[in-house]
Structures are given as C-alpha cells and as structure tokens.
Coordinates of C-alpha atoms in Angstrom, one line a residue:
Chain A
X1 CA -3.2 -6.5 27.9
X2 CA -4.4 -4.9 24.7
X3 CA -7.4 -2.5 24.3
X4 CA -9.5 -3.1 21.2
X5 CA -11.0 0.1 20.0
X6 CA -13.9 0.9 17.7
X7 CA -12.4 1.4 14.2
X8 CA -13.8 3.6 11.5
X9 CA -15.3 1.3 8.9
X10 CA -17.0 4.0 6.9
X11 CA -15.7 7.5 6.0
X12 CA -18.4 9.3 7.8
X13 CA -18.8 7.0 10.8
X14 CA -18.4 8.8 14.2
X15 CA -20.0 6.2 16.5
X16 CA -21.7 2.9 16.7
X17 CA -24.0 1.0 19.0
X18 CA -23.0 -2.5 20.3
X19 CA -25.7 -4.9 19.3
X20 CA -24.4 -8.3 20.5
X21 CA -21.4 -10.0 21.9
X22 CA -20.3 -13.4 20.5
X23 CA -17.7 -14.0 23.3
X24 CA -17.8 -13.7 27.0
X25 CA -14.9 -12.7 29.3
X26 CA -12.6 -15.6 29.6
X27 CA -13.3 -17.0 26.1
X28 CA -10.6 -17.5 23.6
X29 CA -10.9 -16.4 20.0
X30 CA -9.2 -16.9 16.7
X31 CA -8.2 -14.3 14.2
X32 CA -11.2 -13.5 11.9
X33 CA -13.8 -14.9 14.3
X34 CA -16.7 -12.6 15.0
X35 CA -16.2 -10.8 18.4
X36 CA -19.2 -8.5 18.5
X37 CA -21.8 -6.8 16.3
X38 CA -22.2 -3.1 15.8
X39 CA -24.8 -0.8 14.2
X40 CA -24.0 2.6 12.7
X41 CA -26.2 5.1 10.8
X42 CA -25.4 3.1 7.7
X43 CA -24.6 -0.5 8.4
X44 CA -25.1 -3.4 10.9
X45 CA -22.1 -5.6 10.8
X46 CA -19.9 -8.1 12.7
X47 CA -16.5 -7.0 13.9
X48 CA -13.9 -9.8 13.6
X49 CA -11.0 -10.5 15.9
X50 CA -7.7 -8.9 14.6
X51 CA -5.6 -11.8 16.0
X52 CA -5.7 -14.9 18.1
X53 CA -6.4 -14.1 21.7
X54 CA -8.5 -14.2 24.8
X55 CA -11.2 -11.8 25.9
X56 CA -10.4 -10.4 29.3
X57 CA -13.1 -7.8 29.8
X58 CA -16.0 -6.3 27.9
X59 CA -16.0 -2.5 28.3
X60 CA -18.9 -1.6 26.0
X61 CA -22.0 -3.6 26.6
X62 CA -25.0 -4.3 24.4
X63 CA -26.9 -1.1 23.6
X64 CA -23.9 1.1 24.6
X65 CA -22.9 3.7 22.2
X66 CA -19.2 4.0 21.5
X67 CA -17.3 6.8 19.7
X68 CA -14.7 5.9 17.0
X69 CA -11.5 5.2 18.8
X70 CA -13.3 4.3 22.1
X71 CA -12.4 1.2 24.0
X72 CA -14.7 -1.8 23.3
X73 CA -12.9 -4.5 25.2
X74 CA -9.7 -5.6 26.8
X75 CA -8.0 -8.7 25.4
X76 CA -4.7 -10.5 25.5
X77 CA -2.9 -11.7 22.3
X78 CA -1.8 -15.3 22.0
X79 CA 1.8 -15.7 20.5
X80 CA 1.7 -13.5 17.5
X81 CA 4.0 -15.1 14.8
X82 CA 5.3 -11.8 13.4
Chain B
X1 CA 17.9 -4.5 -19.9
X2 CA 17.3 -8.1 -19.2
X3 CA 16.2 -9.7 -15.9
X4 CA 19.3 -11.9 -16.2
X5 CA 21.5 -8.9 -15.5
X6 CA 20.4 -8.8 -11.8
X7 CA 23.1 -9.9 -9.4
X8 CA 22.1 -12.1 -6.5
X9 CA 23.0 -9.3 -4.1
X10 CA 20.6 -6.9 -5.9
X11 CA 17.9 -9.5 -5.8
X12 CA 18.4 -10.1 -2.1
X13 CA 18.3 -6.4 -1.5
X14 CA 15.0 -6.1 -3.4
X15 CA 13.5 -9.1 -1.6
X16 CA 14.4 -7.5 1.7
X17 CA 12.6 -4.3 0.7
X18 CA 9.5 -6.2 -0.5
X19 CA 9.6 -8.2 2.8
X20 CA 9.7 -4.9 4.7
X21 CA 6.7 -3.5 2.9
X22 CA 4.8 -6.8 3.5
X23 CA 5.6 -6.7 7.2
X24 CA 4.4 -3.1 7.5
X25 CA 1.2 -3.8 5.6
X26 CA 0.4 -6.9 7.6
X27 CA 0.9 -5.1 10.9
X28 CA -1.2 -2.2 9.6
X29 CA -4.0 -4.7 8.9
X30 CA -3.9 -5.9 12.5
X31 CA -3.8 -2.5 14.1
X32 CA -6.5 -1.2 11.8
X33 CA -8.8 -4.1 12.9
X34 CA -8.0 -3.3 16.5
X35 CA -9.2 0.3 16.0
X36 CA -5.8 2.0 16.4
X37 CA -5.8 4.0 13.1
X38 CA -7.7 7.2 12.6
X39 CA -8.6 6.7 8.9
X40 CA -9.1 4.1 6.2
X41 CA -6.1 2.2 4.9
X42 CA -5.5 0.6 1.4
X43 CA -2.9 -2.1 1.6
X44 CA -0.3 -2.9 -1.0
X45 CA 0.0 -6.6 -0.2
X46 CA 0.6 -8.6 -3.4
X47 CA 1.9 -5.6 -5.4
X48 CA 5.3 -5.1 -3.7
X49 CA 7.4 -6.1 -6.7
X50 CA 6.3 -3.0 -8.7
X51 CA 7.3 -0.3 -6.2
X52 CA 10.6 -2.0 -5.4
X53 CA 11.6 -3.0 -8.9
X54 CA 10.9 0.6 -10.2
X55 CA 12.4 2.6 -7.2
X56 CA 15.6 0.4 -7.3
X57 CA 16.6 2.7 -10.2
X58 CA 15.8 6.0 -8.6
X59 CA 17.7 8.5 -6.5
X60 CA 16.4 11.1 -4.0
X61 CA 16.5 13.6 -6.9
X62 CA 14.1 11.6 -9.0
X63 CA 10.4 12.2 -8.3
X64 CA 7.6 9.7 -7.7
X65 CA 3.9 10.4 -7.4
X66 CA 1.8 7.8 -5.8
X67 CA -1.8 6.6 -5.2
X68 CA -4.2 6.1 -2.3
X69 CA -2.4 2.7 -2.0
X70 CA 0.8 4.5 -1.4
X71 CA 2.7 2.9 1.6
X72 CA 4.7 0.6 -0.7
X73 CA 5.9 3.4 -3.0
X74 CA 7.0 5.4 0.0
X75 CA 8.8 2.5 1.6
X76 CA 10.5 1.5 -1.6
X77 CA 11.9 5.0 -2.1
X78 CA 12.7 6.1 1.4
X79 CA 14.3 4.3 4.4
X80 CA 12.2 6.1 6.9
X81 CA 9.9 3.4 8.1
X82 CA 9.2 5.1 11.5
X83 CA 8.2 8.4 10.0
X84 CA 5.8 6.6 7.6
X85 CA 4.2 4.3 10.1
X86 CA 3.8 7.3 12.5
X87 CA 2.1 9.2 9.8
X88 CA -0.4 6.4 9.2
X89 CA -1.0 6.5 13.0
X90 CA -1.7 10.2 12.7
X91 CA 1.1 11.1 15.1
X92 CA 3.1 14.3 15.4
X93 CA 6.3 12.3 14.6
X94 CA 4.9 11.3 11.2
X95 CA 6.5 12.4 8.0
X96 CA 3.7 15.0 7.5
X97 CA 3.3 15.8 11.2
X98 CA 0.4 13.4 11.4
X99 CA -1.8 15.6 9.3
X100 CA -1.7 13.7 6.1
X101 CA -2.3 10.1 7.2
X102 CA -2.3 7.0 5.1
X103 CA -3.4 8.5 1.8
X104 CA -1.0 11.5 1.9
X105 CA 2.4 10.1 2.9
X106 CA 4.9 12.4 1.2
X107 CA 8.5 13.5 1.7
X108 CA 9.8 16.0 -0.8
X109 CA 13.4 15.6 0.5
X110 CA 13.3 12.0 -0.8
X111 CA 11.6 12.8 -4.1
X112 CA 8.3 11.5 -2.9
X113 CA 5.6 14.0 -4.1
X114 CA 3.1 12.1 -2.2
X115 CA 0.3 9.5 -2.1
X116 CA -2.9 11.0 -3.4
X117 CA -6.5 10.4 -2.5
X118 CA -7.6 11.6 -6.0
X119 CA -7.8 8.8 -8.6
X120 CA -5.3 9.6 -11.3
X121 CA -4.3 12.7 -9.3
X122 CA -0.5 12.0 -9.5
X123 CA -0.4 11.8 -13.3
X124 CA -0.3 15.5 -14.1
X125 CA 1.8 16.3 -11.1
X126 CA 4.5 13.8 -12.4
X127 CA 4.3 15.4 -15.9
X128 CA 5.1 18.7 -14.2
X129 CA 7.9 17.2 -12.2
X130 CA 9.3 15.7 -15.4
X131 CA 9.1 19.1 -17.1
X132 CA 11.0 20.6 -14.2
X133 CA 13.7 18.1 -14.4
X134 CA 14.0 18.7 -18.2
X135 CA 13.9 22.5 -17.9
X136 CA 16.7 22.5 -15.3
X137 CA 18.8 20.4 -17.5
X138 CA 19.2 17.5 -15.1
X139 CA 19.1 13.8 -16.0
X140 CA 16.4 13.2 -13.4
X141 CA 13.1 11.6 -14.1
X142 CA 9.5 11.5 -12.7
X143 CA 7.6 8.3 -12.2
X144 CA 3.9 8.1 -11.6
X145 CA 2.2 5.1 -10.2
X146 CA -1.5 4.8 -10.8
X147 CA -4.2 2.1 -10.8
X148 CA -6.1 0.5 -13.6
X149 CA -9.1 2.6 -12.6
X150 CA -7.1 5.7 -13.1
X151 CA -6.3 4.6 -16.7
X152 CA -9.8 5.8 -17.6
X153 CA -9.2 9.3 -16.3
X154 CA -8.8 11.9 -19.1
X155 CA -5.6 13.3 -17.5
X156 CA -3.7 10.2 -18.6
X157 CA -4.3 11.1 -22.3
X158 CA -3.4 14.7 -21.6
X159 CA -0.2 13.7 -20.0
X160 CA 0.7 11.2 -22.7
X161 CA 0.1 14.0 -25.3
X162 CA 2.3 16.6 -23.7
X163 CA 5.0 14.1 -22.7
X164 CA 5.2 12.9 -26.3
X165 CA 5.3 16.4 -27.7
X166 CA 8.0 17.6 -25.3
X167 CA 9.8 14.3 -24.8
X168 CA 9.4 14.5 -21.1
X169 CA 11.4 12.2 -18.8
X170 CA 8.2 10.6 -17.5
X171 CA 7.5 7.0 -16.7
X172 CA 3.8 6.1 -16.4
X173 CA 3.5 3.0 -14.3
X174 CA 0.0 1.5 -14.3
X175 CA -0.6 -1.0 -11.5
X176 CA -3.3 -3.2 -13.0
X177 CA -4.4 -5.4 -10.0
X178 CA -7.5 -6.7 -11.7
X179 CA -10.1 -4.6 -9.8
X180 CA -11.0 -1.0 -10.0
X181 CA -12.1 -0.8 -6.3
X182 CA -14.9 -3.4 -6.4
X183 CA -15.3 -3.7 -10.2
X184 CA -13.4 -6.2 -12.4
X185 CA -11.1 -4.1 -14.6
X186 CA -12.5 -5.7 -17.8
X187 CA -16.0 -4.5 -16.9
X188 CA -14.9 -0.8 -16.8
X189 CA -11.9 -0.6 -19.1
X190 CA -11.8 -1.3 -22.8
X191 CA -8.8 -2.6 -24.7
X192 CA -5.3 -2.9 -23.3
X193 CA -4.0 -0.2 -21.0
X194 CA -0.4 -0.4 -22.2
X195 CA -1.7 0.2 -25.8
X196 CA -3.1 3.5 -24.8
X197 CA 0.4 5.0 -25.3
X198 CA 0.7 3.8 -28.9
X199 CA -1.4 6.6 -30.7
X200 CA 0.9 9.2 -29.1
X201 CA 4.0 7.5 -30.3
X202 CA 5.0 6.6 -26.7
X203 CA 6.3 3.1 -26.1
X204 CA 4.0 1.0 -24.0
X205 CA 4.2 -2.6 -22.9
X206 CA 2.7 -5.1 -20.4
X207 CA 5.0 -6.4 -17.7
X208 CA 4.6 -9.3 -15.2
X209 CA 4.2 -7.0 -12.2
X210 CA 4.6 -9.9 -9.7
X211 CA 8.1 -10.8 -10.8
X212 CA 10.5 -8.2 -9.4
X213 CA 13.1 -9.2 -12.0
X214 CA 10.8 -8.4 -14.9
X215 CA 9.7 -5.1 -13.2
X216 CA 13.3 -4.1 -12.6
X217 CA 14.4 -4.8 -16.2
X218 CA 11.4 -3.0 -17.8
X219 CA 11.6 0.0 -15.5
X220 CA 15.4 0.2 -15.9
X221 CA 15.1 0.4 -19.7
X222 CA 12.4 3.0 -19.5
X223 CA 14.2 5.1 -16.9
X224 CA 17.5 5.0 -18.8
X225 CA 15.7 6.1 -22.0
X226 CA 14.0 9.0 -20.2
X227 CA 17.4 10.1 -18.6
X228 CA 19.0 10.2 -22.0
X229 CA 16.3 12.4 -23.6
X230 CA 14.3 9.6 -25.2
X231 CA 11.0 10.6 -23.6
X232 CA 8.2 8.8 -21.9
X233 CA 7.1 5.2 -21.5
X234 CA 3.9 3.6 -20.3
X235 CA 4.4 0.3 -18.4
X236 CA 1.3 -1.7 -17.5
X237 CA 2.3 -3.9 -14.5
X238 CA 0.0 -6.9 -14.3
X239 CA -0.5 -7.8 -10.6
X240 CA -3.1 -8.9 -8.1
X241 CA -4.3 -7.2 -4.9
X242 CA -4.4 -9.9 -2.2
X243 CA -6.2 -7.7 0.4
X244 CA -9.4 -5.8 -0.2
X245 CA -9.6 -2.4 -1.9
X246 CA -9.8 -0.9 1.6
X247 CA -9.5 -2.7 5.0
X248 CA -12.8 -3.6 6.6
X249 CA -14.6 -3.5 3.3
X250 CA -16.5 -6.7 4.0
X251 CA -18.4 -4.9 6.8
X252 CA -20.1 -2.5 4.3
X253 CA -20.2 -4.5 1.0
X254 CA -23.6 -6.2 0.6
X255 CA -21.9 -9.0 -1.5
X256 CA -18.4 -10.0 -2.4
X257 CA -17.0 -9.1 -5.8
X258 CA -14.5 -12.0 -5.9
X259 CA -14.2 -15.4 -4.4
X260 CA -11.8 -16.5 -1.7
X261 CA -10.8 -19.4 -4.0
X262 CA -9.6 -16.8 -6.6
X263 CA -7.5 -15.0 -4.1
X264 CA -5.9 -18.2 -2.9
X265 CA -5.2 -19.3 -6.4
X266 CA -3.5 -16.0 -7.2
X267 CA -1.4 -16.3 -4.0
X268 CA 0.6 -19.0 -5.8
X269 CA 2.3 -16.3 -7.9
X270 CA 2.6 -13.6 -5.3
X271 CA 5.7 -11.5 -5.5
X272 CA 7.5 -12.6 -2.4
X273 CA 7.1 -16.2 -3.3
X274 CA 8.4 -15.6 -6.8
X275 CA 11.4 -13.6 -5.5
X276 CA 12.1 -16.3 -2.9
X277 CA 12.2 -19.0 -5.7
X278 CA 14.5 -16.7 -7.8
X279 CA 16.9 -16.3 -4.8
X280 CA 17.0 -20.0 -4.3
X281 CA 17.6 -20.5 -8.0
X282 CA 20.5 -18.0 -7.8
X283 CA 22.1 -20.0 -5.0
X284 CA 21.4 -17.6 -2.2
X285 CA 21.4 -19.6 1.1
X286 CA 18.4 -19.9 3.4
X287 CA 20.6 -18.5 6.1
X288 CA 21.3 -15.3 4.2
X289 CA 17.6 -14.8 3.4
X290 CA 16.6 -15.5 7.0
X291 CA 19.1 -12.9 8.2
X292 CA 17.6 -10.2 6.0
X293 CA 14.1 -11.1 7.1
X294 CA 15.0 -10.9 10.8
X295 CA 16.6 -7.5 10.3
X296 CA 13.5 -6.2 8.5
X297 CA 11.1 -7.7 11.1
X298 CA 13.0 -6.0 13.9
X299 CA 13.1 -2.6 12.1
X300 CA 9.3 -2.8 11.4
X301 CA 8.5 -3.9 14.9
X302 CA 10.5 -0.9 16.2
X303 CA 8.7 1.5 13.9
X304 CA 5.3 0.4 15.1
X305 CA 6.4 0.7 18.8
X306 CA 7.7 4.2 18.0
X307 CA 4.5 5.2 16.2
X308 CA 2.2 3.8 18.9
X309 CA 4.1 5.7 21.6
X310 CA 4.4 9.0 19.7
X311 CA 2.3 12.0 20.7
X312 CA -0.7 13.3 18.8
X313 CA -0.2 16.6 16.9
X314 CA -0.9 19.6 19.1
X315 CA -4.3 21.1 18.3
X316 CA -2.7 24.4 17.2
X317 CA -0.8 22.4 14.5
X318 CA -4.0 22.3 12.5
X319 CA -3.4 25.9 11.4
X320 CA 0.3 25.3 10.4
X321 CA 1.4 24.5 6.8
X322 CA -1.8 25.8 5.4
X323 CA -0.3 28.1 2.8
X324 CA 2.7 27.8 0.6

C-alpha cells in the first residue's frame, strides 16, 4: 500500500481543494492518467497517476482542503519495471 | 585528446554512471508525482553525458559549481547516492542535513561547491575557486556548469575577462539543452554561445553533448590545458532536455512550448542510447552491460529506501550552520 500525497506544484502553494475524482476505489489506473482535479489559489489542474496501479481508498473527498504533503488517497502499485 | 582514446573499460564505467543518474532521476520523477518531495525538482534526464564525461577527469581536489538542475553533476563527481537522494527528500541524513534540498546539493569534501538556484550563480564562484587553485600553486581546476539561459548573464563576460587576463584554470561548460526554461534558446540568445569566448582570446567550441565520448575528449583537452597553466576554455555542450524544465510544469503552463513529437524524435540520440551503441561497437558483451546496470539499479533502490526511511531534521537544526 502506498499513500499518494499532495505535491507542491507551485512555489507558493500551501494547500489545494479537491474538485473531482476520475477514479473510484477499486479502479485501476495507468501512469499519466488523470486521478483527480485540484484547485489552488493560482491554478485548477489535473493530477496524473505517478505509476500504474489500483486505487484502494480515497482519503480526501471532493471539496476537502488538503495541505501540501497531506494524504490524498491510498493505492497499490502494479509491478514497477525499475 | 580524441574520442578514440577511450578504452572500453572507461566507456563502460561512464555508461554505468550515466545509467545511475538516469535511475535516480526517473525515481525522483515518480516520487515527486506521488507528493513525497518537499520542493520542486529539475531533472537531468537526457543530459547525463555532460556531467559524466567532464567529471571523469576530475578529482576531489578539483572544484565544480552546478545549476538548479544539479543532481547529475553531484552524482557524476561523488559516489554518495544515499546522501544526495536523502537531501532531495529533505531528510536529516542528506548531504546538507536536509536543509538544502534539490537545488542546493553540495559537498565541499568532494569538491562540489553546490547546485545553485540562481541562474548563472556558479560562474563567478568557479572563477574564484580557479583563482584559489592557482594562488595555492596546485594543478587543480574549477569547472562551472551553466545553462543556455545563463549564457546571457553579464557575469559570464566578467568571468571570461578575468579568466583570460589571469589565465585561470577555469572550464566553462554551457549545457545548451535548447530551452531557457520555457523559451526556445534561439528566441532569447543571439549568435553562438561558444563564440562568446573568442573576443576574450579564450578558446571556445561546440561539442556534441549527447555523446559521452565527445564530451570526454573535449573536456579532457580543456582540463589538461588548464592544469598546465594554459588558462580557460568555454565548451558549449549541445544537448536536449527530455523532461520538463521543472516537474509538474504541465499543471501550471497554459500551453505547451514544444511538441511531444519533438521530444520523441530527440530521444533517438539520447546519451544512454548512444553510449550503449558505442559499447556494442567496442565489443562489450550484453552480459557485462547488464551486470553494471543491475548493480546500479540495486544501489539506487537502496538509496531511495534509505532516504524515505530517514528522519526529518530536528526543528532546532534550522538555527545551525547559519554563519560561517
């Protein structure tokens, strides 16, 4: 099990609001596929999956505010080649 | 020096180091996307031949100054993978105690004066290091890596002037990756970067920065001249950055500044691929190459485990190392 955390995508970003989920618990995803949308003070953007995997649990739901480094969801990775 | 002088052992050694850097950077891309890193990261993927081909000629007593894209330079000059990765993770076990992060990896004991968040910030520091080496009567040199964007900073011309006047053992290595952040280099930089040395009487030349053999040969010649009192050289390494300027850039750029097709096309001449072809041409067996790759993979995997498990710096550490 791997926790995906909210990354800092802008130098001054401290938090973001989850605007949408593109996957539900139990869904599989491929690297680069949109997982969820966020909105910060400056941008609204999609967050892509960092690797191939499966979504186990959504921790931050739509309209939840998450601090940078906060856990957004729990996933498992499918056979990483490296 | 000619690229033909490289032994197959040396080539395999340099390939291994380039492979190590690529492994570290690819893993950093993944953990950055997973939100594990406290700050922005600028990856060196596609430019590995430059750091490795240059640093192959340097000892711990020679200095390098690096850029915001500095992981490759650090890893080419130092064997301390764990300490560097832990630094990028911001952990207490990092080479700067976790307080420098990606853009400030430094290790003076290895001659690494540091990555630098200031564009062109390393150029004057390296000129000073070269002056120190000369004043102390050593045969050591200073190398500064800087980007094509930094070639437009006035400090480059100041450094060229003083390096020429005082015949400083300084090697100026411009990594021209085609884009100054998000601007095509040709749209912000006039003329040829290597040719900016000419008015100062400093030798300058363009080099195929994706071919580690060419980098090794050009750097070797420049470094040998500097060691024997012949002064500075400007090398313009022509390369291509295969990742973005900064990770996650697509999330804040309103439109893209280059096409995916362009990146794919440039991948055909990427440095690991060229080095692999050279190894095969030199008769190095697939087995020998695989053995090196496996060793590097394991070392990098261990470094990431070490970093992820390392403690954060103690809050009180924020007040240490503030004054020299």
